[in-house]
Amino acid sequence: MDPTSVSVTETVVRAESVDLNRLVTQLERHGTRSAKMRFGLLLLRNGVNKCPYELFYSGQSEDILVILVTRPMADFRVVSVAAPESPTTPSRLARILRHPDLRSAIWGGRFRADCWPESLLATVKDAASEMGFRFDFISDQTSFARPEGLAEVQTISRQGVSIRPLLPEHVDTVMHYWPYTAEVEYAHKMIGEGLIAGLSAGAFITEPVEPPKDGGNDDQEPLPADGLACWALVNHDGCIGYLHTLAGHRKRGLAAAVMAELTRLCEAAGYPAAFHTNHPAVLRIAEDLQYEKLFTVFWAILSPPSDVPNRALHG
């Protein structure tokens, strides 16, 4: 782990698995801003995310900047970053992205910039241009995380509904409704690892209930045999996601109950609860569960000239 100089003031260290706990502790000084990275590192430490990975950091304590590179497929990388909120962060990242070790780890092939702060968009685009990579923007959303020290989230009960974890056979159901499944070659792995680890919650209809008076029962989709009508689970990259309610079962508070239970499960297991969304209904759930609104994050695919980018390799 000898540091390699990138400038007179910057060094980059290649971390090992034994460094995970220490880096998580240091990232805690960033507060909720680093929640997704800490979530991802803990999933790696605990063997939930089974992808090979490389981990780099620069600085210490409040100034630490961490880059995580996972490989869900041999020819594709997922690159995440956690950085302090500082005017110097873009210039630091610009130097780090050009570090020799990262030229191989990141720029050795196609990758997804995963949930990066919007403030770093220009930095990564400039680096991509210098490296001769094509930059394809996918989307942006608002990120949220629950601050530490809050009271435990309470279970929300709904008439005729059982809130409980999903089972391995539910992976196919989640994949069926996730809009990126057809374009993400490793979707089964990404969805299944969090589910198998017990980091999921589903709302199962156990008895008929009156449909909402405001039309929430229109165009009802048939329930599966076990009554699963709404679900959410942990993405192995480090966030809560895949929230979906079947048509005809909306406006009953199922999504709120599922999000409350999954948030509770994550925090009980020692994970910081974090997710991203732009959906108005989910924004209200985030507020009710005392999630802190953070900043806009983006996803992009970066491809070397020889590759044709696949826009939807999107976690």
PDB file of C-alpha atoms in Angstrom:
ATOM      1  CA  MET A   1       0.000   0.000   0.000  1.00  0.00           C
ATOM      2  CA  ASP A   2       2.768   2.438  -0.871  1.00  0.00           C
ATOM      3  CA  PRO A   3       1.283   5.806  -1.810  1.00  0.00           C
ATOM      4  CA  THR A   4       1.914   7.063  -5.329  1.00  0.00           C
ATOM      5  CA  SER A   5       2.365  10.791  -5.778  1.00  0.00           C
ATOM      6  CA  VAL A   6      -0.037  12.539  -8.174  1.00  0.00           C
ATOM      7  CA  SER A   7       0.995  16.065  -7.342  1.00  0.00           C
ATOM      8  CA  VAL A   8       2.922  17.857  -4.669  1.00  0.00           C
ATOM      9  CA  THR A   9      -0.144  17.745  -2.430  1.00  0.00           C
ATOM     10  CA  GLU A  10      -1.994  14.581  -3.487  1.00  0.00           C
ATOM     11  CA  THR A  11      -1.380  10.868  -2.929  1.00  0.00           C
ATOM     12  CA  VAL A  12      -3.472   7.845  -3.809  1.00  0.00           C
ATOM     13  CA  VAL A  13      -3.408   4.594  -1.852  1.00  0.00           C
ATOM     14  CA  ARG A  14      -4.658   1.257  -3.108  1.00  0.00           C
ATOM     15  CA  ALA A  15      -6.585  -0.204  -0.178  1.00  0.00           C
ATOM     16  CA  GLU A  16      -7.002  -3.851   0.790  1.00  0.00           C
ATOM     17  CA  SER A  17      -9.908  -5.741   2.350  1.00  0.00           C
ATOM     18  CA  VAL A  18      -8.394  -5.223   5.808  1.00  0.00           C
ATOM     19  CA  ASP A  19      -8.826  -1.468   5.300  1.00  0.00           C
ATOM     20  CA  LEU A  20     -12.597  -1.580   4.816  1.00  0.00           C
ATOM     21  CA  ASN A  21     -13.588  -0.964   8.429  1.00  0.00           C
ATOM     22  CA  ARG A  22     -11.119   1.892   8.807  1.00  0.00           C
ATOM     23  CA  LEU A  23     -12.328   3.577   5.632  1.00  0.00           C
ATOM     24  CA  VAL A  24     -15.958   3.226   6.697  1.00  0.00           C
ATOM     25  CA  THR A  25     -15.092   4.857  10.026  1.00  0.00           C
ATOM     26  CA  GLN A  26     -13.304   7.733   8.328  1.00  0.00           C
ATOM     27  CA  LEU A  27     -16.152   8.225   5.865  1.00  0.00           C
ATOM     28  CA  GLU A  28     -18.555   8.585   8.775  1.00  0.00           C
ATOM     29  CA  ARG A  29     -17.038  12.044   9.235  1.00  0.00           C
ATOM     30  CA  HIS A  30     -18.743  13.028   5.968  1.00  0.00           C
ATOM     31  CA  GLY A  31     -22.120  12.262   7.566  1.00  0.00           C
ATOM     32  CA  THR A  32     -25.005  11.296   5.310  1.00  0.00           C
ATOM     33  CA  ARG A  33     -23.039  12.484   2.263  1.00  0.00           C
ATOM     34  CA  SER A  34     -21.018   9.240   2.312  1.00  0.00           C
ATOM     35  CA  ALA A  35     -23.889   6.903   3.231  1.00  0.00           C
ATOM     36  CA  LYS A  36     -24.085   5.132  -0.126  1.00  0.00           C
ATOM     37  CA  MET A  37     -20.333   4.461  -0.253  1.00  0.00           C
ATOM     38  CA  ARG A  38     -20.325   3.167   3.320  1.00  0.00           C
ATOM     39  CA  PHE A  39     -23.312   0.983   2.503  1.00  0.00           C
ATOM     40  CA  GLY A  40     -21.452  -0.427  -0.515  1.00  0.00           C
ATOM     41  CA  LEU A  41     -18.226  -1.072   1.394  1.00  0.00           C
ATOM     42  CA  LEU A  42     -20.098  -2.871   4.179  1.00  0.00           C
ATOM     43  CA  LEU A  43     -21.918  -5.063   1.640  1.00  0.00           C
ATOM     44  CA  LEU A  44     -18.507  -6.042   0.235  1.00  0.00           C
ATOM     45  CA  ARG A  45     -17.076  -6.655   3.698  1.00  0.00           C
ATOM     46  CA  ASN A  46     -20.034  -8.844   4.654  1.00  0.00           C
ATOM     47  CA  GLY A  47     -19.932 -10.852   1.430  1.00  0.00           C
ATOM     48  CA  VAL A  48     -23.308  -9.651   0.159  1.00  0.00           C
ATOM     49  CA  ASN A  49     -21.770  -8.084  -2.936  1.00  0.00           C
ATOM     50  CA  LYS A  50     -19.579 -10.862  -4.287  1.00  0.00           C
ATOM     51  CA  CYS A  51     -18.022  -8.898  -7.164  1.00  0.00           C
ATOM     52  CA  PRO A  52     -14.236  -8.549  -7.435  1.00  0.00           C
ATOM     53  CA  TYR A  53     -13.252  -5.003  -6.538  1.00  0.00           C
ATOM     54  CA  GLU A  54     -10.448  -2.470  -6.308  1.00  0.00           C
ATOM     55  CA  LEU A  55     -10.481   0.324  -3.749  1.00  0.00           C
ATOM     56  CA  PHE A  56      -8.512   3.581  -3.686  1.00  0.00           C
ATOM     57  CA  TYR A  57      -8.402   6.547  -1.355  1.00  0.00           C
ATOM     58  CA  SER A  58      -6.697   9.880  -0.986  1.00  0.00           C
ATOM     59  CA  GLY A  59      -6.455  12.011   2.143  1.00  0.00           C
ATOM     60  CA  GLN A  60      -7.563  11.260   5.685  1.00  0.00           C
ATOM     61  CA  SER A  61     -10.474  11.993   8.018  1.00  0.00           C
ATOM     62  CA  GLU A  62     -12.676  14.868   6.812  1.00  0.00           C
ATOM     63  CA  ASP A  63     -10.637  15.177   3.596  1.00  0.00           C
ATOM     64  CA  ILE A  64     -10.771  11.538   2.557  1.00  0.00           C
ATOM     65  CA  LEU A  65     -11.851  10.790  -1.019  1.00  0.00           C
ATOM     66  CA  VAL A  66     -12.671   7.153  -1.845  1.00  0.00           C
ATOM     67  CA  ILE A  67     -13.104   5.480  -5.237  1.00  0.00           C
ATOM     68  CA  LEU A  68     -14.561   1.978  -5.433  1.00  0.00           C
ATOM     69  CA  VAL A  69     -14.351  -0.092  -8.628  1.00  0.00           C
ATOM     70  CA  THR A  70     -16.383  -3.312  -8.772  1.00  0.00           C
ATOM     71  CA  ARG A  71     -16.547  -5.792 -11.642  1.00  0.00           C
ATOM     72  CA  PRO A  72     -19.961  -7.439 -11.990  1.00  0.00           C
ATOM     73  CA  MET A  73     -18.751  -8.732 -15.374  1.00  0.00           C
ATOM     74  CA  ALA A  74     -15.232  -9.348 -16.632  1.00  0.00           C
ATOM     75  CA  ASP A  75     -15.488  -6.594 -19.243  1.00  0.00           C
ATOM     76  CA  PHE A  76     -17.525  -4.046 -17.284  1.00  0.00           C
ATOM     77  CA  ARG A  77     -16.817  -1.928 -14.204  1.00  0.00           C
ATOM     78  CA  VAL A  78     -18.996   0.016 -11.784  1.00  0.00           C
ATOM     79  CA  VAL A  79     -17.207   3.053 -10.343  1.00  0.00           C
ATOM     80  CA  SER A  80     -18.455   4.838  -7.221  1.00  0.00           C
ATOM     81  CA  VAL A  81     -16.988   7.867  -5.458  1.00  0.00           C
ATOM     82  CA  ALA A  82     -17.353   9.458  -2.021  1.00  0.00           C
ATOM     83  CA  ALA A  83     -15.821  12.884  -1.617  1.00  0.00           C
ATOM     84  CA  PRO A  84     -15.944  15.773   0.858  1.00  0.00           C
ATOM     85  CA  GLU A  85     -18.097  18.791   0.161  1.00  0.00           C
ATOM     86  CA  SER A  86     -15.264  21.169  -0.647  1.00  0.00           C
ATOM     87  CA  PRO A  87     -14.335  23.614  -3.432  1.00  0.00           C
ATOM     88  CA  THR A  88     -11.117  21.615  -3.925  1.00  0.00           C
ATOM     89  CA  THR A  89     -12.856  18.265  -4.531  1.00  0.00           C
ATOM     90  CA  PRO A  90     -13.258  18.579  -8.351  1.00  0.00           C
ATOM     91  CA  SER A  91      -9.575  19.438  -8.852  1.00  0.00           C
ATOM     92  CA  ARG A  92      -8.475  16.648  -6.515  1.00  0.00           C
ATOM     93  CA  LEU A  93     -10.649  14.149  -8.342  1.00  0.00           C
ATOM     94  CA  ALA A  94      -9.334  15.380 -11.700  1.00  0.00           C
ATOM     95  CA  ARG A  95      -5.787  14.530 -10.606  1.00  0.00           C
ATOM     96  CA  ILE A  96      -6.779  11.211  -9.057  1.00  0.00           C
ATOM     97  CA  LEU A  97      -8.628  10.039 -12.175  1.00  0.00           C
ATOM     98  CA  ARG A  98      -5.363  10.430 -14.082  1.00  0.00           C
ATOM     99  CA  HIS A  99      -3.344   8.407 -11.563  1.00  0.00           C
ATOM    100  CA  PRO A 100      -1.494   5.447 -13.188  1.00  0.00           C
ATOM    101  CA  ASP A 101      -3.210   2.823 -11.005  1.00  0.00           C
ATOM    102  CA  LEU A 102      -6.619   4.139 -11.917  1.00  0.00           C
ATOM    103  CA  ARG A 103      -5.796   4.225 -15.607  1.00  0.00           C
ATOM    104  CA  SER A 104      -5.886   0.432 -15.459  1.00  0.00           C
ATOM    105  CA  ALA A 105      -8.603  -0.004 -12.829  1.00  0.00           C
ATOM    106  CA  ILE A 106     -11.072   2.466 -14.363  1.00  0.00           C
ATOM    107  CA  TRP A 107      -9.954   3.333 -17.875  1.00  0.00           C
ATOM    108  CA  GLY A 108      -9.094  -0.226 -18.875  1.00  0.00           C
ATOM    109  CA  GLY A 109     -12.559  -0.708 -20.388  1.00  0.00           C
ATOM    110  CA  ARG A 110     -16.202   0.285 -20.315  1.00  0.00           C
ATOM    111  CA  PHE A 111     -17.625   1.432 -16.985  1.00  0.00           C
ATOM    112  CA  ARG A 112     -20.592   3.056 -15.308  1.00  0.00           C
ATOM    113  CA  ALA A 113     -20.135   6.163 -13.203  1.00  0.00           C
ATOM    114  CA  ASP A 114     -22.558   5.093 -10.489  1.00  0.00           C
ATOM    115  CA  CYS A 115     -24.516   7.632  -8.471  1.00  0.00           C
ATOM    116  CA  TRP A 116     -21.858  10.383  -8.618  1.00  0.00           C
ATOM    117  CA  PRO A 117     -22.561  13.855  -7.193  1.00  0.00           C
ATOM    118  CA  GLU A 118     -23.680  16.209  -9.950  1.00  0.00           C
ATOM    119  CA  SER A 119     -20.947  18.624  -8.870  1.00  0.00           C
ATOM    120  CA  LEU A 120     -18.407  16.148 -10.328  1.00  0.00           C
ATOM    121  CA  LEU A 121     -20.079  15.761 -13.723  1.00  0.00           C
ATOM    122  CA  ALA A 122     -17.778  18.188 -15.554  1.00  0.00           C
ATOM    123  CA  THR A 123     -14.711  16.622 -13.922  1.00  0.00           C
ATOM    124  CA  VAL A 124     -15.424  13.107 -15.163  1.00  0.00           C
ATOM    125  CA  LYS A 125     -16.493  14.355 -18.613  1.00  0.00           C
ATOM    126  CA  ASP A 126     -13.185  16.214 -18.994  1.00  0.00           C
ATOM    127  CA  ALA A 127     -11.225  13.143 -17.916  1.00  0.00           C
ATOM    128  CA  ALA A 128     -13.196  10.956 -20.324  1.00  0.00           C
ATOM    129  CA  SER A 129     -12.447  13.327 -23.186  1.00  0.00           C
ATOM    130  CA  GLU A 130      -8.742  13.270 -22.365  1.00  0.00           C
ATOM    131  CA  MET A 131      -8.756   9.458 -22.250  1.00  0.00           C
ATOM    132  CA  GLY A 132     -10.598   9.252 -25.564  1.00  0.00           C
ATOM    133  CA  PHE A 133     -13.707   7.745 -23.931  1.00  0.00           C
ATOM    134  CA  ARG A 134     -17.265   8.332 -25.038  1.00  0.00           C
ATOM    135  CA  PHE A 135     -19.524   9.749 -22.306  1.00  0.00           C
ATOM    136  CA  ASP A 136     -23.211   8.742 -22.378  1.00  0.00           C
ATOM    137  CA  PHE A 137     -25.401  10.318 -19.721  1.00  0.00           C
ATOM    138  CA  ILE A 138     -28.091   7.949 -18.378  1.00  0.00           C
ATOM    139  CA  SER A 139     -30.119   9.846 -15.767  1.00  0.00           C
ATOM    140  CA  ASP A 140     -30.033  11.873 -12.585  1.00  0.00           C
ATOM    141  CA  GLN A 141     -32.020  11.693  -9.357  1.00  0.00           C
ATOM    142  CA  THR A 142     -32.029  13.148  -5.858  1.00  0.00           C
ATOM    143  CA  SER A 143     -30.165  11.174  -3.184  1.00  0.00           C
ATOM    144  CA  PHE A 144     -31.403  10.592   0.369  1.00  0.00           C
ATOM    145  CA  ALA A 145     -29.934   9.032   3.516  1.00  0.00           C
ATOM    146  CA  ARG A 146     -31.094   8.595   7.102  1.00  0.00           C
ATOM    147  CA  PRO A 147     -28.888  10.421   9.628  1.00  0.00           C
ATOM    148  CA  GLU A 148     -27.414   8.347  12.427  1.00  0.00           C
ATOM    149  CA  GLY A 149     -28.838   8.668  15.929  1.00  0.00           C
ATOM    150  CA  LEU A 150     -32.513   8.755  14.976  1.00  0.00           C
ATOM    151  CA  ALA A 151     -35.053   6.560  16.723  1.00  0.00           C
ATOM    152  CA  GLU A 152     -35.626   3.132  15.214  1.00  0.00           C
ATOM    153  CA  VAL A 153     -38.112   3.122  12.352  1.00  0.00           C
ATOM    154  CA  GLN A 154     -41.394   1.604  13.425  1.00  0.00           C
ATOM    155  CA  THR A 155     -43.211  -1.051  11.437  1.00  0.00           C
ATOM    156  CA  ILE A 156     -46.266   0.246   9.581  1.00  0.00           C
ATOM    157  CA  SER A 157     -49.285  -2.074   9.653  1.00  0.00           C
ATOM    158  CA  ARG A 158     -51.858  -2.257   6.884  1.00  0.00           C
ATOM    159  CA  GLN A 159     -55.192  -4.087   6.986  1.00  0.00           C
ATOM    160  CA  GLY A 160     -55.056  -7.392   5.165  1.00  0.00           C
ATOM    161  CA  VAL A 161     -51.336  -7.109   4.453  1.00  0.00           C
ATOM    162  CA  SER A 162     -48.301  -9.030   5.698  1.00  0.00           C
ATOM    163  CA  ILE A 163     -44.942  -7.219   5.506  1.00  0.00           C
ATOM    164  CA  ARG A 164     -42.079  -9.708   5.294  1.00  0.00           C
ATOM    165  CA  PRO A 165     -38.841 -10.412   3.369  1.00  0.00           C
ATOM    166  CA  LEU A 166     -38.890 -11.677  -0.189  1.00  0.00           C
ATOM    167  CA  LEU A 167     -37.805 -15.183  -1.110  1.00  0.00           C
ATOM    168  CA  PRO A 168     -35.264 -16.238  -3.781  1.00  0.00           C
ATOM    169  CA  GLU A 169     -38.087 -17.110  -6.187  1.00  0.00           C
ATOM    170  CA  HIS A 170     -39.176 -13.464  -6.147  1.00  0.00           C
ATOM    171  CA  VAL A 171     -36.065 -12.369  -8.072  1.00  0.00           C
ATOM    172  CA  ASP A 172     -37.878 -13.093 -11.346  1.00  0.00           C
ATOM    173  CA  THR A 173     -40.832 -10.935 -10.272  1.00  0.00           C
ATOM    174  CA  VAL A 174     -38.572  -7.996  -9.409  1.00  0.00           C
ATOM    175  CA  MET A 175     -36.704  -8.390 -12.690  1.00  0.00           C
ATOM    176  CA  HIS A 176     -39.968  -8.475 -14.639  1.00  0.00           C
ATOM    177  CA  TYR A 177     -40.977  -5.023 -13.395  1.00  0.00           C
ATOM    178  CA  TRP A 178     -37.555  -3.353 -13.241  1.00  0.00           C
ATOM    179  CA  PRO A 179     -37.311  -1.193 -16.405  1.00  0.00           C
ATOM    180  CA  TYR A 180     -33.580  -1.869 -16.970  1.00  0.00           C
ATOM    181  CA  THR A 181     -33.646  -5.673 -16.731  1.00  0.00           C
ATOM    182  CA  ALA A 182     -33.501  -6.359 -20.456  1.00  0.00           C
ATOM    183  CA  GLU A 183     -30.423  -4.164 -20.839  1.00  0.00           C
ATOM    184  CA  VAL A 184     -28.420  -5.133 -17.747  1.00  0.00           C
ATOM    185  CA  GLU A 185     -26.698  -8.427 -18.321  1.00  0.00           C
ATOM    186  CA  TYR A 186     -26.016  -9.038 -14.631  1.00  0.00           C
ATOM    187  CA  ALA A 187     -29.467  -7.955 -13.344  1.00  0.00           C
ATOM    188  CA  HIS A 188     -30.165 -11.314 -11.708  1.00  0.00           C
ATOM    189  CA  LYS A 189     -26.929 -11.118  -9.728  1.00  0.00           C
ATOM    190  CA  MET A 190     -27.402  -7.473  -8.733  1.00  0.00           C
ATOM    191  CA  ILE A 191     -30.950  -8.060  -7.516  1.00  0.00           C
ATOM    192  CA  GLY A 192     -30.478 -11.533  -6.101  1.00  0.00           C
ATOM    193  CA  GLU A 193     -27.517 -10.881  -3.809  1.00  0.00           C
ATOM    194  CA  GLY A 194     -29.353  -8.351  -1.626  1.00  0.00           C
ATOM    195  CA  LEU A 195     -32.492 -10.462  -1.577  1.00  0.00           C
ATOM    196  CA  ILE A 196     -30.690 -13.647  -0.553  1.00  0.00           C
ATOM    197  CA  ALA A 197     -28.981 -11.726   2.264  1.00  0.00           C
ATOM    198  CA  GLY A 198     -32.404 -10.873   3.710  1.00  0.00           C
ATOM    199  CA  LEU A 199     -32.240  -7.195   2.746  1.00  0.00           C
ATOM    200  CA  SER A 200     -35.686  -6.956   1.218  1.00  0.00           C
ATOM    201  CA  ALA A 201     -39.302  -6.274   2.160  1.00  0.00           C
ATOM    202  CA  GLY A 202     -42.553  -7.137   0.451  1.00  0.00           C
ATOM    203  CA  ALA A 203     -46.218  -6.387   1.061  1.00  0.00           C
ATOM    204  CA  PHE A 204     -48.263  -9.579   0.670  1.00  0.00           C
ATOM    205  CA  ILE A 205     -52.048  -9.259   0.415  1.00  0.00           C
ATOM    206  CA  THR A 206     -53.611 -11.735   2.839  1.00  0.00           C
ATOM    207  CA  GLU A 207     -57.284 -10.772   2.621  1.00  0.00           C
ATOM    208  CA  PRO A 208     -59.474  -8.678   0.316  1.00  0.00           C
ATOM    209  CA  VAL A 209     -59.722  -4.994   1.144  1.00  0.00           C
ATOM    210  CA  GLU A 210     -61.938  -2.202  -0.129  1.00  0.00           C
ATOM    211  CA  PRO A 211     -60.407  -0.438  -3.155  1.00  0.00           C
ATOM    212  CA  PRO A 212     -59.398   3.203  -2.640  1.00  0.00           C
ATOM    213  CA  LYS A 213     -62.166   5.689  -3.399  1.00  0.00           C
ATOM    214  CA  ASP A 214     -59.852   7.840  -5.536  1.00  0.00           C
ATOM    215  CA  GLY A 215     -59.355   5.291  -8.300  1.00  0.00           C
ATOM    216  CA  GLY A 216     -56.299   3.454  -7.003  1.00  0.00           C
ATOM    217  CA  ASN A 217     -57.828   0.132  -8.063  1.00  0.00           C
ATOM    218  CA  ASP A 218     -58.059   0.980 -11.785  1.00  0.00           C
ATOM    219  CA  ASP A 219     -56.396  -1.423 -14.223  1.00  0.00           C
ATOM    220  CA  GLN A 220     -55.654  -3.941 -11.499  1.00  0.00           C
ATOM    221  CA  GLU A 221     -52.817  -6.334 -12.244  1.00  0.00           C
ATOM    222  CA  PRO A 222     -53.300  -9.938 -11.137  1.00  0.00           C
ATOM    223  CA  LEU A 223     -51.565 -10.841  -7.895  1.00  0.00           C
ATOM    224  CA  PRO A 224     -49.134 -13.769  -7.828  1.00  0.00           C
ATOM    225  CA  ALA A 225     -50.288 -16.788  -5.862  1.00  0.00           C
ATOM    226  CA  ASP A 226     -48.579 -15.597  -2.664  1.00  0.00           C
ATOM    227  CA  GLY A 227     -50.182 -12.143  -2.856  1.00  0.00           C
ATOM    228  CA  LEU A 228     -47.008 -10.085  -3.380  1.00  0.00           C
ATOM    229  CA  ALA A 229     -48.214  -6.591  -4.355  1.00  0.00           C
ATOM    230  CA  CYS A 230     -45.309  -4.268  -3.460  1.00  0.00           C
ATOM    231  CA  TRP A 231     -41.603  -4.680  -2.808  1.00  0.00           C
ATOM    232  CA  ALA A 232     -38.215  -3.031  -2.342  1.00  0.00           C
ATOM    233  CA  LEU A 233     -34.755  -4.483  -1.793  1.00  0.00           C
ATOM    234  CA  VAL A 234     -31.114  -3.558  -1.507  1.00  0.00           C
ATOM    235  CA  ASN A 235     -29.027  -3.099  -4.636  1.00  0.00           C
ATOM    236  CA  HIS A 236     -25.681  -4.847  -4.083  1.00  0.00           C
ATOM    237  CA  ASP A 237     -23.892  -1.577  -4.986  1.00  0.00           C
ATOM    238  CA  GLY A 238     -25.194   0.026  -1.783  1.00  0.00           C
ATOM    239  CA  CYS A 239     -28.681   1.514  -1.813  1.00  0.00           C
ATOM    240  CA  ILE A 240     -32.341   0.679  -1.360  1.00  0.00           C
ATOM    241  CA  GLY A 241     -34.098   0.338  -4.694  1.00  0.00           C
ATOM    242  CA  TYR A 242     -36.467  -1.516  -7.015  1.00  0.00           C
ATOM    243  CA  LEU A 243     -39.513  -0.096  -5.202  1.00  0.00           C
ATOM    244  CA  HIS A 244     -42.636  -1.097  -7.107  1.00  0.00           C
ATOM    245  CA  THR A 245     -46.354  -1.510  -6.387  1.00  0.00           C
ATOM    246  CA  LEU A 246     -48.619  -3.428  -8.738  1.00  0.00           C
ATOM    247  CA  ALA A 247     -51.297  -1.381 -10.457  1.00  0.00           C
ATOM    248  CA  GLY A 248     -54.578  -1.645  -8.605  1.00  0.00           C
ATOM    249  CA  HIS A 249     -52.844  -1.885  -5.219  1.00  0.00           C
ATOM    250  CA  ARG A 250     -51.516   1.670  -5.089  1.00  0.00           C
ATOM    251  CA  LYS A 251     -52.663   4.480  -2.805  1.00  0.00           C
ATOM    252  CA  ARG A 252     -52.996   2.028   0.081  1.00  0.00           C
ATOM    253  CA  GLY A 253     -49.743   2.899   1.818  1.00  0.00           C
ATOM    254  CA  LEU A 254     -48.017  -0.320   0.771  1.00  0.00           C
ATOM    255  CA  ALA A 255     -44.887   1.443  -0.486  1.00  0.00           C
ATOM    256  CA  ALA A 256     -44.596   3.390   2.771  1.00  0.00           C
ATOM    257  CA  ALA A 257     -44.899   0.178   4.795  1.00  0.00           C
ATOM    258  CA  VAL A 258     -42.318  -1.618   2.645  1.00  0.00           C
ATOM    259  CA  MET A 259     -39.832   1.272   2.766  1.00  0.00           C
ATOM    260  CA  ALA A 260     -40.231   1.574   6.528  1.00  0.00           C
ATOM    261  CA  GLU A 261     -39.552  -2.127   7.037  1.00  0.00           C
ATOM    262  CA  LEU A 262     -36.539  -2.231   4.702  1.00  0.00           C
ATOM    263  CA  THR A 263     -35.086   0.892   6.299  1.00  0.00           C
ATOM    264  CA  ARG A 264     -35.502  -0.768   9.707  1.00  0.00           C
ATOM    265  CA  LEU A 265     -33.873  -3.993   8.485  1.00  0.00           C
ATOM    266  CA  CYS A 266     -30.884  -2.163   6.991  1.00  0.00           C
ATOM    267  CA  GLU A 267     -30.197  -0.121  10.105  1.00  0.00           C
ATOM    268  CA  ALA A 268     -30.679  -3.136  12.392  1.00  0.00           C
ATOM    269  CA  ALA A 269     -28.012  -4.943  10.335  1.00  0.00           C
ATOM    270  CA  GLY A 270     -25.596  -2.009  10.683  1.00  0.00           C
ATOM    271  CA  TYR A 271     -26.053  -0.480   7.219  1.00  0.00           C
ATOM    272  CA  PRO A 272     -26.711   3.207   6.592  1.00  0.00           C
ATOM    273  CA  ALA A 273     -30.060   3.506   4.806  1.00  0.00           C
ATOM    274  CA  ALA A 274     -29.731   5.365   1.504  1.00  0.00           C
ATOM    275  CA  PHE A 275     -31.617   5.584  -1.770  1.00  0.00           C
ATOM    276  CA  HIS A 276     -32.331   7.928  -4.682  1.00  0.00           C
ATOM    277  CA  THR A 277     -35.546   8.958  -6.405  1.00  0.00           C
ATOM    278  CA  ASN A 278     -37.426  11.695  -8.212  1.00  0.00           C
ATOM    279  CA  HIS A 279     -40.874  10.156  -7.699  1.00  0.00           C
ATOM    280  CA  PRO A 280     -43.201  12.559  -5.821  1.00  0.00           C
ATOM    281  CA  ALA A 281     -44.828   9.801  -3.749  1.00  0.00           C
ATOM    282  CA  VAL A 282     -41.455   8.403  -2.678  1.00  0.00           C
ATOM    283  CA  LEU A 283     -40.262  11.908  -1.764  1.00  0.00           C
ATOM    284  CA  ARG A 284     -43.127  12.068   0.725  1.00  0.00           C
ATOM    285  CA  ILE A 285     -42.174   8.663   2.135  1.00  0.00           C
ATOM    286  CA  ALA A 286     -38.582   9.844   2.555  1.00  0.00           C
ATOM    287  CA  GLU A 287     -39.746  12.853   4.538  1.00  0.00           C
ATOM    288  CA  ASP A 288     -42.012  10.741   6.755  1.00  0.00           C
ATOM    289  CA  LEU A 289     -39.127   8.336   7.495  1.00  0.00           C
ATOM    290  CA  GLN A 290     -36.781  11.246   8.336  1.00  0.00           C
ATOM    291  CA  TYR A 291     -34.442  10.728   5.416  1.00  0.00           C
ATOM    292  CA  GLU A 292     -32.218  13.705   4.715  1.00  0.00           C
ATOM    293  CA  LYS A 293     -32.360  15.149   1.223  1.00  0.00           C
ATOM    294  CA  LEU A 294     -28.774  15.341  -0.033  1.00  0.00           C
ATOM    295  CA  PHE A 295     -27.894  16.342  -3.602  1.00  0.00           C
ATOM    296  CA  THR A 296     -28.476  15.400  -7.228  1.00  0.00           C
ATOM    297  CA  VAL A 297     -26.569  12.338  -8.408  1.00  0.00           C
ATOM    298  CA  PHE A 298     -26.050  11.013 -11.923  1.00  0.00           C
ATOM    299  CA  TRP A 299     -25.273   7.833 -13.828  1.00  0.00           C
ATOM    300  CA  ALA A 300     -23.321   7.620 -17.059  1.00  0.00           C
ATOM    301  CA  ILE A 301     -21.708   4.977 -19.258  1.00  0.00           C
ATOM    302  CA  LEU A 302     -18.128   5.667 -20.343  1.00  0.00           C
ATOM    303  CA  SER A 303     -16.794   3.627 -23.228  1.00  0.00           C
ATOM    304  CA  PRO A 304     -13.449   3.411 -25.035  1.00  0.00           C
ATOM    305  CA  PRO A 305     -13.574   4.206 -28.743  1.00  0.00           C
ATOM    306  CA  SER A 306     -13.673   0.534 -29.728  1.00  0.00           C
ATOM    307  CA  ASP A 307     -16.856  -0.145 -27.713  1.00  0.00           C
ATOM    308  CA  VAL A 308     -20.485   0.533 -28.556  1.00  0.00           C
ATOM    309  CA  PRO A 309     -21.975   1.796 -25.270  1.00  0.00           C
ATOM    310  CA  ASN A 310     -24.970   0.117 -23.666  1.00  0.00           C
ATOM    311  CA  ARG A 311     -26.883   2.987 -22.085  1.00  0.00           C
ATOM    312  CA  ALA A 312     -28.824   0.909 -19.639  1.00  0.00           C
ATOM    313  CA  LEU A 313     -26.135  -0.845 -17.657  1.00  0.00           C
ATOM    314  CA  HIS A 314     -27.757   1.153 -14.891  1.00  0.00           C
ATOM    315  CA  GLY A 315     -28.006   0.114 -11.254  1.00  0.00           C
TER     316      GLY A 315
END
